[in-house]
C-alpha angles and dihedrals in degrees: 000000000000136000134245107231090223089086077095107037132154124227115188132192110301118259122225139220113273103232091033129074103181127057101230094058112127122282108224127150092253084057094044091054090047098051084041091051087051097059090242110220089357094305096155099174139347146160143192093057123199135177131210114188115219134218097242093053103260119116118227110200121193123208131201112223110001133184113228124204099235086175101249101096100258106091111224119234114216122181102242127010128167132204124213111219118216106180098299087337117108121190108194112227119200148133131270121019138313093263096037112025131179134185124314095227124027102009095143091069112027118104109208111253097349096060135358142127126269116203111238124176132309142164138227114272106196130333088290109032132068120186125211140195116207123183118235105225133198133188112220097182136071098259128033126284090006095112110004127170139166114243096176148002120228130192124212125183121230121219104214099192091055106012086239122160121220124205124315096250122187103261108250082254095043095181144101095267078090091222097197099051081127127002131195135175141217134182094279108022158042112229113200120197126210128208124152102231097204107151115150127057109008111088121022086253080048109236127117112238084235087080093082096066127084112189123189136207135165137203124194116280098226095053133087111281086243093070121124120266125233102212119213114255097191081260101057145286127337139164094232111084093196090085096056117127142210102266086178129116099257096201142029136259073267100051091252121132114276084210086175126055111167084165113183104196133201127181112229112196105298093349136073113223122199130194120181133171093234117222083014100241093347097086133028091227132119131196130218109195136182137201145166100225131014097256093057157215082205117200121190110229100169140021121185142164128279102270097226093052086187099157089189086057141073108236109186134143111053106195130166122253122190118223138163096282088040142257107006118179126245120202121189112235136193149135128280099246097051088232109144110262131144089267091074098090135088114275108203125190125194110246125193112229096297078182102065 
């Protein structure tokens, strides 16, 4: 068993908004791009955003490799950070200390650009308890992000009255499938989904053609993380998870192949909603699905461009953020090249129901 290195992190004063100066100011996309823009609590970049709603009405999003400002001018890049959102308040949570700060989960045994832990989806547990699934990533080149693969998939657990992180536990799907890419709840049940997330080194485009696939299993809501999933076989649920199959749209609006499906998906009242940045930062689409239930059938309502439209840029990750006036979509955004600008941040738009 292995534990999280946020046994030892670090939360500074909240940043605020720039253009805010209260709390309790209104969260709109517009304010979400401008606290992103002002490096909150010391957030320079990040990508990969994700957002967990919590009981008592904060957000807590989690990053994969963030820069961190360490106050000597040279921003530090760890491998996984939160933030915890208070109104239009944000409170940076990672590892280490202020001037020389690691990753928020999994710091002990990360070892920076060869092997680390990338923070995937997860779901609130109980009024006290989030659980998380982080991917366990390895880099099998000579330089980072040349060849990069998942080897595992861990599960930690979040105490929301402290922040505190519990043991690093294998994820009741410990493999590479990466079961946890994206998590929702019902009533009744946990639904894991499953994409590869193998994006450097394996095509000359560099995707793995697993990308296209999305995979889904569930484990009762009322039972330890730990429990054992059932995966769904196109004819209902089984252990084996063998028998999983693809639960992803498999072509576009145009009949041509969707060959990368990174779906984040969300349930709205009696319905499952999907949005995807399809082709990841090959395309500049991105799809709205619905579904009745989470395993599918998925339809595609609404396909747009990518908000930010910045040719000179990568836009990839489309996730959904909730805000005052609803769901808004984030999009990741950065340059070609991965060197730190102030383009390295989430950019998110409003959007007005594209399910309905």
């Amino acid at each position: 068993m292995l534990l999280a290195g946020v046994m030892s992190a670090t939360v500074g004063p909240a940043g605020i908004a720039a253009d805010t100066g209260d709390c309790g100011d209104p969260v709109t996309a517009e304010t979400l791009n401008d606290t992103f823009a002002g490096a909150p609590d010391g957030l320079v970049g990040a990508d990969y955003q994700r957002t967990h709603e919590l009981p008592d009405g904060r957000v807590l999003w989690t990053f994969q490799d963030a820069y961190i400002d360490d106050g000597d001018g040279d921003p530090t890049l760890v491998h996984n950070a939160a933030m915890i959102q208070t109104g239009s308040c944000f409170e940076l949570l990672h590892g280490g200390t202020e001037t020389s700060p690691e990753a928020w989960v999994g710091a002990d045994t990360t070892d920076p650009f060869d092997r680390w832990y990338w923070p995937l989806d997860g779901y609130v547990a109980d009024d006290d308890t989030l659980v998380l699934y982080f991917a366990e990533m390895a880099e099998r080149s000579s330089g980072y992000l040349e060849r990069t693969e998942p080897v595992a998939t861990w599960s930690v657990e979040v105490d929301l009255d402290t922040m505190t992180v519990g043991p690093m536990e294998r994820a009741p799907s410990p493999g590479d499938e990466l079961y946890g890419f994206s998590v929702t709840t019902d009533d009744d049940h946990v639904y894991l989904y499953a994409q590869c997330h193998r994006q450097f080194g394996f095509t000359e485009l560099g995707h793995d053609p697993c990308g296209g696939d999305v995979f889904v299993a569930r484990q009762p809501l009322d039972v330890p993380s730990s429990y054992p999933l059932e995966y769904w076989t196109g004819d209902g649920w089984s252990r084996n998870s063998n028998l999983a199959v693809n639960v992803a749209p498999e072509t576009k609006v145009d009949s041509s192949e969707r060959h990368i499906n990174p779906m984040q998906v969300e349930r709205d009242g009696d319905r499952w909603i999907a949005v995807t940045k399809v082709g990841d930062w090959w395309t500049d689409e991105i799809y709205y699905d619905v579904a009745p239930s989470p395993e599918g059938p998925w339809t595609t309502v609404s396909v747009e461009s990518v908000p930010t439209g910045d040719e000179d840029m990568a836009n990839y990750f489309a996730s959904l953020v909730p805000t005052d006036d609803g769901w808004a979509v984030a999009v990741s955004h950065n340059r070609w090249d991965g060197a730190l600008s102030a383009a390295y941040r989430p950019h998110v738009t409003a959007i007005d129901d594209p399910w309905s």
